[in-house]
mmCIF file of N, CA, C and O in Angstrom:
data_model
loop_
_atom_site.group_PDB
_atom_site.id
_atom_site.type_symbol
_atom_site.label_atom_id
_atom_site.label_comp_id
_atom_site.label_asym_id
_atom_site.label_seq_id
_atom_site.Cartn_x
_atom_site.Cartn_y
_atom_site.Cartn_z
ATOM 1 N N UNK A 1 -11.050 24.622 -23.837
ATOM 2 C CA UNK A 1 -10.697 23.301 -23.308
ATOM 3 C C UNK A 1 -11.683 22.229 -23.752
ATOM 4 O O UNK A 1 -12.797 22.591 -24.132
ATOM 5 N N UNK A 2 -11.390 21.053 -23.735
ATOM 6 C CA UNK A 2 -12.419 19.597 -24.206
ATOM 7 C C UNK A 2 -13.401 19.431 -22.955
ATOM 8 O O UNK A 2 -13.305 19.484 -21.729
ATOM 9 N N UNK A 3 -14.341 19.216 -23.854
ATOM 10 C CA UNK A 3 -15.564 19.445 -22.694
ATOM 11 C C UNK A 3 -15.113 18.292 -21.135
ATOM 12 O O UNK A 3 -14.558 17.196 -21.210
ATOM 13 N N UNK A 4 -15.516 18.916 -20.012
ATOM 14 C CA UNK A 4 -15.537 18.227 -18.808
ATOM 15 C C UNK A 4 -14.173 18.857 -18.037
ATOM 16 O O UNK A 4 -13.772 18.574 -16.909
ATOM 17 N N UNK A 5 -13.582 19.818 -19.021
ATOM 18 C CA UNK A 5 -12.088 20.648 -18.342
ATOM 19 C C UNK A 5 -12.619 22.025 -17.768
ATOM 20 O O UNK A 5 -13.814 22.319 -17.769
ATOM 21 N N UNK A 6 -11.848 22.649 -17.393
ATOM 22 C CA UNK A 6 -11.811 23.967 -16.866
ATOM 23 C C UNK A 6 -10.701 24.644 -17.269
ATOM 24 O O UNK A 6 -10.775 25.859 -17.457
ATOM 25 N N UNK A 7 -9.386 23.874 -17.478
ATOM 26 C CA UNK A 7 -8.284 24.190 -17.497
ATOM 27 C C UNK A 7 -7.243 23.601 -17.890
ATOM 28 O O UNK A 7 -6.757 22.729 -17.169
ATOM 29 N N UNK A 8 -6.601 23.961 -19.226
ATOM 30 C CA UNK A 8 -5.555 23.106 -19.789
ATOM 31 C C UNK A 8 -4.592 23.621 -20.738
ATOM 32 O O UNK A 8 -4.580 24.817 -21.027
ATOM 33 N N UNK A 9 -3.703 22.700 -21.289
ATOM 34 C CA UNK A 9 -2.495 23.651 -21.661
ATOM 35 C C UNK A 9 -1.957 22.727 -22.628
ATOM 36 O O UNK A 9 -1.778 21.520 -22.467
ATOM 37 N N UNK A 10 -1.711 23.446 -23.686
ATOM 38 C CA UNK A 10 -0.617 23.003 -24.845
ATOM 39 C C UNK A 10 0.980 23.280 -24.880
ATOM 40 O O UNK A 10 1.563 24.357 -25.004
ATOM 41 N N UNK A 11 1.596 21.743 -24.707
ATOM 42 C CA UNK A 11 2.697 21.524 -25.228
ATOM 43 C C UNK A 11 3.535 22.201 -23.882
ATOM 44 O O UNK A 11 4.386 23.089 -23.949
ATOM 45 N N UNK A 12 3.000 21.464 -22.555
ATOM 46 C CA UNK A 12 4.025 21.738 -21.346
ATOM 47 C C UNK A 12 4.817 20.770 -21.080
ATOM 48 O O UNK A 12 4.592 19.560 -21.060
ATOM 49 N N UNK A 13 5.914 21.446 -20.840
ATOM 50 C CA UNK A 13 7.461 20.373 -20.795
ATOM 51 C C UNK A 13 7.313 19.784 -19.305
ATOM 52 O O UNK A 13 7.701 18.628 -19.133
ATOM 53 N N UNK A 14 6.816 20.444 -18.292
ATOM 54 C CA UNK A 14 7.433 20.025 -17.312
ATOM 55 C C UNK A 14 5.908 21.238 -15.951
ATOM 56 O O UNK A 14 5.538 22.388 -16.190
ATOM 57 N N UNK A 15 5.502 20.443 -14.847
ATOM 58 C CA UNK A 15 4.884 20.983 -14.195
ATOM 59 C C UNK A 15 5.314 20.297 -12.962
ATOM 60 O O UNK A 15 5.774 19.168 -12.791
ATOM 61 N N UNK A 16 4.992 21.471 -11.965
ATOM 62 C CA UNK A 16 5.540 20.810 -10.227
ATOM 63 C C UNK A 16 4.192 20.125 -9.534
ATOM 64 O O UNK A 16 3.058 20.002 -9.997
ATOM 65 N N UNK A 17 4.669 19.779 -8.420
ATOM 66 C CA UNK A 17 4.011 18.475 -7.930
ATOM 67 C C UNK A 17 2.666 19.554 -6.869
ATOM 68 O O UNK A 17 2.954 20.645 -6.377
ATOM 69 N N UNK A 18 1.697 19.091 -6.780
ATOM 70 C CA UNK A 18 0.934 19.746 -5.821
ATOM 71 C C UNK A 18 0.772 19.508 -4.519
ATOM 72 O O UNK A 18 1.220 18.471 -4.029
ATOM 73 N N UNK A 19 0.123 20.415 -3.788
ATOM 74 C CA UNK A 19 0.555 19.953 -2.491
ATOM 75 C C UNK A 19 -0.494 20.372 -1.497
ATOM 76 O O UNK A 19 -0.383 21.460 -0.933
ATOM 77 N N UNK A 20 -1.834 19.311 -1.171
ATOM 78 C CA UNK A 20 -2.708 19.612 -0.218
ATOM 79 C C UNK A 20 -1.794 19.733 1.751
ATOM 80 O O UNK A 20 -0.991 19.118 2.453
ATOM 81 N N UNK A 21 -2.579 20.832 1.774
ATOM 82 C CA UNK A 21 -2.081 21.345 3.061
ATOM 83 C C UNK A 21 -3.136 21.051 4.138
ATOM 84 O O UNK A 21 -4.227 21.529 3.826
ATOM 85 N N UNK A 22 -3.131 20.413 5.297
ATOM 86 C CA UNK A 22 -4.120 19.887 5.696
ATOM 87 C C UNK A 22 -4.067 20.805 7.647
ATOM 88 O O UNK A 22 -3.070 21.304 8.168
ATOM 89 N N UNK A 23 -5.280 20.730 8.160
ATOM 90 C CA UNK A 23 -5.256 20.901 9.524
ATOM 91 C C UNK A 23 -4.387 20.360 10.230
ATOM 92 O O UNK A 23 -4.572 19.146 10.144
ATOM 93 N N UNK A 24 -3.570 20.569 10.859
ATOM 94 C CA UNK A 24 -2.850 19.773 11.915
ATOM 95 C C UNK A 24 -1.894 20.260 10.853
ATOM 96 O O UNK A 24 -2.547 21.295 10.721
ATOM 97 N N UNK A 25 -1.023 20.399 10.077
ATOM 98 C CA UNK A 25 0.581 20.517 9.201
ATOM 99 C C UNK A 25 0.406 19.047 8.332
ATOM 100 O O UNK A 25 1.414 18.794 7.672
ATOM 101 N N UNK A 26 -0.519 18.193 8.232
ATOM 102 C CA UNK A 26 -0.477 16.987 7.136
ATOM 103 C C UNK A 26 -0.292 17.620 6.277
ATOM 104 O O UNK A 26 -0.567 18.819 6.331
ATOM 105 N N UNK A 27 0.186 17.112 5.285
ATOM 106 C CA UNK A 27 0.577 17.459 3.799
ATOM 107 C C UNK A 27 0.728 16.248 2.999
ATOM 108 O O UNK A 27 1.329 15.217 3.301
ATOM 109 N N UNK A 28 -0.158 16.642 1.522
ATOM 110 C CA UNK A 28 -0.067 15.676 0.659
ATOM 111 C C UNK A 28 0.638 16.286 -0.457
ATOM 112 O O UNK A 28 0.565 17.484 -0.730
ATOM 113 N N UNK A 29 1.442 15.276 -1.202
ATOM 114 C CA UNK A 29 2.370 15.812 -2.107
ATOM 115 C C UNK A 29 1.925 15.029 -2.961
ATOM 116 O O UNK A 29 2.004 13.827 -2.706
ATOM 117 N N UNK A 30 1.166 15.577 -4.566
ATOM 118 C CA UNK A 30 0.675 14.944 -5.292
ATOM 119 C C UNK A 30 1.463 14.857 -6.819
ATOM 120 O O UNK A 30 1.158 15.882 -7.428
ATOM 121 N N UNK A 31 2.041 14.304 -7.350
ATOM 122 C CA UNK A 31 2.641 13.881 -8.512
ATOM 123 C C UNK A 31 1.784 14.660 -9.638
ATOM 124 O O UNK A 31 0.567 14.563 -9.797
ATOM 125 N N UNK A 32 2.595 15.376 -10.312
ATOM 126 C CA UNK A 32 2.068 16.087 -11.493
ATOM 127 C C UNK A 32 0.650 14.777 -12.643
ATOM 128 O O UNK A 32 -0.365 15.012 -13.299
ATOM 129 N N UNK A 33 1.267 13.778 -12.368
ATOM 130 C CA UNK A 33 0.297 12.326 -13.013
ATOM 131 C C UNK A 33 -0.548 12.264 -12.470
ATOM 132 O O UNK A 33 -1.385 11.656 -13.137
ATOM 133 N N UNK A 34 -1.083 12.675 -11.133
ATOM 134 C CA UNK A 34 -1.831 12.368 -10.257
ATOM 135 C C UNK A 34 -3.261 13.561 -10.768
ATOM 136 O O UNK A 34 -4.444 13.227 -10.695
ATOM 137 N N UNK A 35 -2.820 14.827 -11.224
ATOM 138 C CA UNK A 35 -3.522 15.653 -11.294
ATOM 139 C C UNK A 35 -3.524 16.308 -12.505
ATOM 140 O O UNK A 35 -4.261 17.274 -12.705
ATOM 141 N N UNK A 36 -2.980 15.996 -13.099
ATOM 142 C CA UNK A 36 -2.945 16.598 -14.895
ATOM 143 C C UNK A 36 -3.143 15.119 -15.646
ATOM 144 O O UNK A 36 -2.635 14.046 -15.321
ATOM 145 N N UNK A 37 -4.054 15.411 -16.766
ATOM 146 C CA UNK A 37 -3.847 14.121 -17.957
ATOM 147 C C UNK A 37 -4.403 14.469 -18.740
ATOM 148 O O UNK A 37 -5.476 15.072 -18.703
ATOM 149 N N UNK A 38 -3.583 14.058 -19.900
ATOM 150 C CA UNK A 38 -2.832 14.348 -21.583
ATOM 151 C C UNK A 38 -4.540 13.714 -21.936
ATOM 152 O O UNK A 38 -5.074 12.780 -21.338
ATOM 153 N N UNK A 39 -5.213 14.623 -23.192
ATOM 154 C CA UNK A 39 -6.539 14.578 -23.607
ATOM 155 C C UNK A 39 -6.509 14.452 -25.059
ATOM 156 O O UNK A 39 -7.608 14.372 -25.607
ATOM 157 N N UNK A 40 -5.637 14.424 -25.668
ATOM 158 C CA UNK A 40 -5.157 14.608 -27.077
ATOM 159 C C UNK A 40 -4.751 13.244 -27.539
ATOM 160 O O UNK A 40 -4.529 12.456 -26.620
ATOM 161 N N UNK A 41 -4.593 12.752 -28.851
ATOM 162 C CA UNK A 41 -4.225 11.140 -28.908
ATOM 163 C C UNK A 41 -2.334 11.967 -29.498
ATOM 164 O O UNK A 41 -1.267 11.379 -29.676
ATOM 165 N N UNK A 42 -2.649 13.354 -29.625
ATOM 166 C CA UNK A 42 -1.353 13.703 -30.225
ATOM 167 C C UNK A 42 -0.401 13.918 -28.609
ATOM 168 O O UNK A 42 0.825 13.890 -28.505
ATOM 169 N N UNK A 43 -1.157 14.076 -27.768
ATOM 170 C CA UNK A 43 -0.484 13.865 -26.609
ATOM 171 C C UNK A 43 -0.076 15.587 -26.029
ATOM 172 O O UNK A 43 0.026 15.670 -24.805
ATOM 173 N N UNK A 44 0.044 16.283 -26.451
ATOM 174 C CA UNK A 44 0.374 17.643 -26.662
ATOM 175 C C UNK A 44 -0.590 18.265 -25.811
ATOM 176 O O UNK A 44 0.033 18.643 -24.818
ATOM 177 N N UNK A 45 -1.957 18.600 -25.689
ATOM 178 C CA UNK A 45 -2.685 18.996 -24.361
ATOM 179 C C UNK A 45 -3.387 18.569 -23.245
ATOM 180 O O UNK A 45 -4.385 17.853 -23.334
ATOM 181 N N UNK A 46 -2.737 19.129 -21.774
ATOM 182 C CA UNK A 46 -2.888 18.456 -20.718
ATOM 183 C C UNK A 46 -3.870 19.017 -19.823
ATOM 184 O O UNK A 46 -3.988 20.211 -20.099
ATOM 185 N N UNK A 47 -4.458 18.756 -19.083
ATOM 186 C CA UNK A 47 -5.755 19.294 -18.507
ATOM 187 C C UNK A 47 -5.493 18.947 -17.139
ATOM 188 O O UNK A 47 -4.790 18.062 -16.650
ATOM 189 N N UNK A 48 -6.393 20.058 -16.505
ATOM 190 C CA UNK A 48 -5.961 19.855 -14.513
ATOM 191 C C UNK A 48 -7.499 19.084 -14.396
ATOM 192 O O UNK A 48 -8.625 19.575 -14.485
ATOM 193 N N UNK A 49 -7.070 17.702 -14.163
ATOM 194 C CA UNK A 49 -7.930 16.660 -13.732
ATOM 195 C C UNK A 49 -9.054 16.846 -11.786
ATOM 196 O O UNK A 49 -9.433 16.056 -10.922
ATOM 197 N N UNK A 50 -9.141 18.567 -12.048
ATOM 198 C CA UNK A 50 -10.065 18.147 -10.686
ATOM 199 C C UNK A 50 -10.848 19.491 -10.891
ATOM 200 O O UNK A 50 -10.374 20.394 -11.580
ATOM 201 N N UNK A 51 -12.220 19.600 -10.187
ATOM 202 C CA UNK A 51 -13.112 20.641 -10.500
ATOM 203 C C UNK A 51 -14.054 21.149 -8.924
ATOM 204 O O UNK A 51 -13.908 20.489 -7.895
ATOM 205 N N UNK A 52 -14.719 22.034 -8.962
ATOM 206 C CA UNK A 52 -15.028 22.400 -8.117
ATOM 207 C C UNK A 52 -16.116 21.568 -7.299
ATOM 208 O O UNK A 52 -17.179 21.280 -7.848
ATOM 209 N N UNK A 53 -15.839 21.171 -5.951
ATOM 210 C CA UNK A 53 -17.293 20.726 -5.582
ATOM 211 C C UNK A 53 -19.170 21.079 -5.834
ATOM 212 O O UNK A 53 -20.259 20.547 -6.052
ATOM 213 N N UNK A 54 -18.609 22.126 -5.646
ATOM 214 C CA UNK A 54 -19.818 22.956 -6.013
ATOM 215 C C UNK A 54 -20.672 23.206 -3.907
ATOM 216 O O UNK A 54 -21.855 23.454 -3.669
ATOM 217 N N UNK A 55 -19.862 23.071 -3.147
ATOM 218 C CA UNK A 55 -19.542 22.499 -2.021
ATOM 219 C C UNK A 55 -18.984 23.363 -1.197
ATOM 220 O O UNK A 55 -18.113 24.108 -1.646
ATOM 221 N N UNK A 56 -19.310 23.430 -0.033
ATOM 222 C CA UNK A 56 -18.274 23.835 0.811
ATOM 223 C C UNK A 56 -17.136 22.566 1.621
ATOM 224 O O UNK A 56 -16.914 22.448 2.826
ATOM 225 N N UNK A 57 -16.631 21.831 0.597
ATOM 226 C CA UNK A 57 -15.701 21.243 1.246
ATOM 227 C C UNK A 57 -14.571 20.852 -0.202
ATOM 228 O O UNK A 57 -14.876 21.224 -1.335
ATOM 229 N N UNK A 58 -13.593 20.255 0.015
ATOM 230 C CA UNK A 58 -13.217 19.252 -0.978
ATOM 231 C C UNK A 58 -13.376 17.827 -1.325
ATOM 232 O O UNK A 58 -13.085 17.207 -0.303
ATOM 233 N N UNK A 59 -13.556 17.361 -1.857
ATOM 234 C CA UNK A 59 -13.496 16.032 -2.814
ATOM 235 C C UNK A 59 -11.515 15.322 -3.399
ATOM 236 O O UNK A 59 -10.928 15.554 -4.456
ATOM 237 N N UNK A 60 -11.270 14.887 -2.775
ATOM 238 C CA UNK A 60 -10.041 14.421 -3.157
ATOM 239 C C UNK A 60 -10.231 13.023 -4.044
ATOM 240 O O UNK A 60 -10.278 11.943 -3.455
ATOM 241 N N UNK A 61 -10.343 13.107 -5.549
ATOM 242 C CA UNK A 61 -10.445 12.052 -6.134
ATOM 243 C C UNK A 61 -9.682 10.781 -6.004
ATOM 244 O O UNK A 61 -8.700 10.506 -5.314
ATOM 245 N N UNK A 62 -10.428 10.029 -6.898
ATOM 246 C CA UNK A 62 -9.326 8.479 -7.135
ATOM 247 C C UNK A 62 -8.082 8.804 -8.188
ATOM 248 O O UNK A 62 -7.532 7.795 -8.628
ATOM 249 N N UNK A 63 -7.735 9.663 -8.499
ATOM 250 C CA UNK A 63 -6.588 10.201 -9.156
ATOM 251 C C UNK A 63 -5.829 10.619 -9.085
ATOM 252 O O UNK A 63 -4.821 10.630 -9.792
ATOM 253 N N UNK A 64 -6.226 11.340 -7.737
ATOM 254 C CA UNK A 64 -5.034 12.285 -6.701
ATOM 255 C C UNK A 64 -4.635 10.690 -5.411
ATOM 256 O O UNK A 64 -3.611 10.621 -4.731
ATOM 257 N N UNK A 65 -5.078 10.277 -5.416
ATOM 258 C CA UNK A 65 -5.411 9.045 -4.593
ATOM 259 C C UNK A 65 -4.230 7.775 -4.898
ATOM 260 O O UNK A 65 -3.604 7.015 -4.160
ATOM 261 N N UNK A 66 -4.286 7.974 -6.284
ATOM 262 C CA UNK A 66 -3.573 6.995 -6.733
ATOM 263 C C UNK A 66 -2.260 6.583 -6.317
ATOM 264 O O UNK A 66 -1.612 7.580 -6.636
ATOM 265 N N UNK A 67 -1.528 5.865 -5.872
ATOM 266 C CA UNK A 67 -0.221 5.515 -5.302
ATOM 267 C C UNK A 67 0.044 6.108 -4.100
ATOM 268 O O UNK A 67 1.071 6.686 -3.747
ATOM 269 N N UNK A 68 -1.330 5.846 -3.291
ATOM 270 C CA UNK A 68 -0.823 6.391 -1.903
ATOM 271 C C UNK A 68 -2.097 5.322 -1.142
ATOM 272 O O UNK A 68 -3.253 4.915 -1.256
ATOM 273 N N UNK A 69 -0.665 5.255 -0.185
ATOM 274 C CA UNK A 69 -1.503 4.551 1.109
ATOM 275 C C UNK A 69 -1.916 5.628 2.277
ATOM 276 O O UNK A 69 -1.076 6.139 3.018
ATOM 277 N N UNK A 70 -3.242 5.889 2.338
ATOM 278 C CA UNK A 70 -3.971 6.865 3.537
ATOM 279 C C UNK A 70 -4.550 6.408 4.784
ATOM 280 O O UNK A 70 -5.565 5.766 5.056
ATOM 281 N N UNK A 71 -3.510 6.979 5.538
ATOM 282 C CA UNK A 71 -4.103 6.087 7.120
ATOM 283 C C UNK A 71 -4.914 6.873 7.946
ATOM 284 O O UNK A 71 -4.225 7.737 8.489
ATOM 285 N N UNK A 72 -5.883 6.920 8.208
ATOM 286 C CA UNK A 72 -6.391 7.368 9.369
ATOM 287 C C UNK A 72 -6.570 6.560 10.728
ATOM 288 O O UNK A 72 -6.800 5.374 10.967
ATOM 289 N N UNK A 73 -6.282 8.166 11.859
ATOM 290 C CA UNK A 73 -6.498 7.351 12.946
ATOM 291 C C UNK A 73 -7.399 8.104 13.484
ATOM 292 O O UNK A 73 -7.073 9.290 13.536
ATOM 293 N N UNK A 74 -8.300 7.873 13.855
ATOM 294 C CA UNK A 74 -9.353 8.014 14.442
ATOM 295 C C UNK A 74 -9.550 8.104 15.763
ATOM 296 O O UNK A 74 -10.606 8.690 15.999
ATOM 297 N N UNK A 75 -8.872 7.709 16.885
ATOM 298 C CA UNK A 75 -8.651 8.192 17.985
ATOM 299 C C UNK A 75 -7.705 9.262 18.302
ATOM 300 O O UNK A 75 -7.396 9.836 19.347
ATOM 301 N N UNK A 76 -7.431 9.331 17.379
ATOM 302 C CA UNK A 76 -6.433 10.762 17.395
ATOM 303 C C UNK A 76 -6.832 11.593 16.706
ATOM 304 O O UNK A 76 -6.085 12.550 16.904
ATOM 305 N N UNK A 77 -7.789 11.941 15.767
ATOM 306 C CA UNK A 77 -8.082 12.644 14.673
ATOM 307 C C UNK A 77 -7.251 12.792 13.701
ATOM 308 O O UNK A 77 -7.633 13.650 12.904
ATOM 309 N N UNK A 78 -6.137 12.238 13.405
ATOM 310 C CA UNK A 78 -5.217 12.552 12.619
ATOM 311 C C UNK A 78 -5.460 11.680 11.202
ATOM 312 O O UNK A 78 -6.238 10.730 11.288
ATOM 313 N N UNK A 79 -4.784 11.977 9.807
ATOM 314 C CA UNK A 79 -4.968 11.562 8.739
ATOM 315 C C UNK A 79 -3.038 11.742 8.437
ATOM 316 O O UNK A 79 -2.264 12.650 8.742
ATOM 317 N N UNK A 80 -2.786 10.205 7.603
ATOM 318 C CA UNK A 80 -1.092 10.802 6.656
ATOM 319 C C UNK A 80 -1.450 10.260 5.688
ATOM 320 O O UNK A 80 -2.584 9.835 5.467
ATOM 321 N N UNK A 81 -0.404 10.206 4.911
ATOM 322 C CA UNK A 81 0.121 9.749 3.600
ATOM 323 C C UNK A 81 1.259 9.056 3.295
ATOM 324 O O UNK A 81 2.160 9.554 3.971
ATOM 325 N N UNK A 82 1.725 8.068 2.553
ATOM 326 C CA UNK A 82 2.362 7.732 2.238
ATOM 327 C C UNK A 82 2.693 6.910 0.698
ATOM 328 O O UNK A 82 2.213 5.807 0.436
ATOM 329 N N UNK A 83 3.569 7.654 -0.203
ATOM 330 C CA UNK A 83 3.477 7.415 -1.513
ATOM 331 C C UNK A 83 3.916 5.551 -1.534
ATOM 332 O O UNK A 83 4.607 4.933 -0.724
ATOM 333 N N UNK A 84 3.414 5.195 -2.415
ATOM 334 C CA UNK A 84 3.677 4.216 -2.632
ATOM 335 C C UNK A 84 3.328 3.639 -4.060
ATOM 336 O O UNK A 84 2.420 4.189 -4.684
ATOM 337 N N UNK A 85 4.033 2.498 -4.650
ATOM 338 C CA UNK A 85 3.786 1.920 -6.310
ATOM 339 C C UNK A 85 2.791 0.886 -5.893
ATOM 340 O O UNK A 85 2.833 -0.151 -5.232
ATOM 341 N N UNK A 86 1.889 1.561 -6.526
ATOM 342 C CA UNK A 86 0.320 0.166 -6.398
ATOM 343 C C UNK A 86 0.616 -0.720 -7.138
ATOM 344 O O UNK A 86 -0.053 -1.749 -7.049
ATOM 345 N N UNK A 87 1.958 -0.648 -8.358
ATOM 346 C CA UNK A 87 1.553 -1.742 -9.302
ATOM 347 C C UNK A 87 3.019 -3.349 -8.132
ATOM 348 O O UNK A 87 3.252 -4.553 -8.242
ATOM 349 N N UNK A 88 3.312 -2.645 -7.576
ATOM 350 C CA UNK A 88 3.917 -3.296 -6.801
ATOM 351 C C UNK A 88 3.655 -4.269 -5.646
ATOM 352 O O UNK A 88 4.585 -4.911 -5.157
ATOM 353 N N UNK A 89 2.316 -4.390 -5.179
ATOM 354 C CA UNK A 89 1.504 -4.661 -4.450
ATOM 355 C C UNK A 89 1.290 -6.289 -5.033
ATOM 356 O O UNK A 89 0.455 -7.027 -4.510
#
């Protein structure tokens, strides 16, 4: 893989959407764009855009992040999601 990957793939047609599973039944449904990106100028190999903390927790980047509005409430402990087009804003 190109340095800074772990993991990547030549010449995939088509990959499913991911899906953080959270305490309480939250669920984030992340867009294959959100978490794979094309490293090649030929466009042909795609790389899984996230790596280990090195941590005992996760790190949810600005990439997985992207086109979503995240609400927390804080008197409730609760966290959602909701997809949305940032360029629409």
């Amino acid at each position: 893989p190109p340095q800074g990957f772990d993991l990547c793939y030549s010449r995939v047609k088509k990959l499913p959407s991911l899906v953080f599973h959270f305490w309480g039944g939250a669920k984030m449904i992340v867009p294959t764009e959100n978490y794979m990106v094309t490293v090649d100028e030929a466009g042909t190999t795609t790389c899984l855009a996230m790596t280990d903390s090195g941590e005992n927790f996760t790190i949810i980047g600005n990439l997985q992040q992207q086109n979503f509005h995240i609400f927390y409430d804080l008197s409730k402990s609760r966290i959602g999601f909701m997809p949305v087009s940032c360029s629409s804003l």
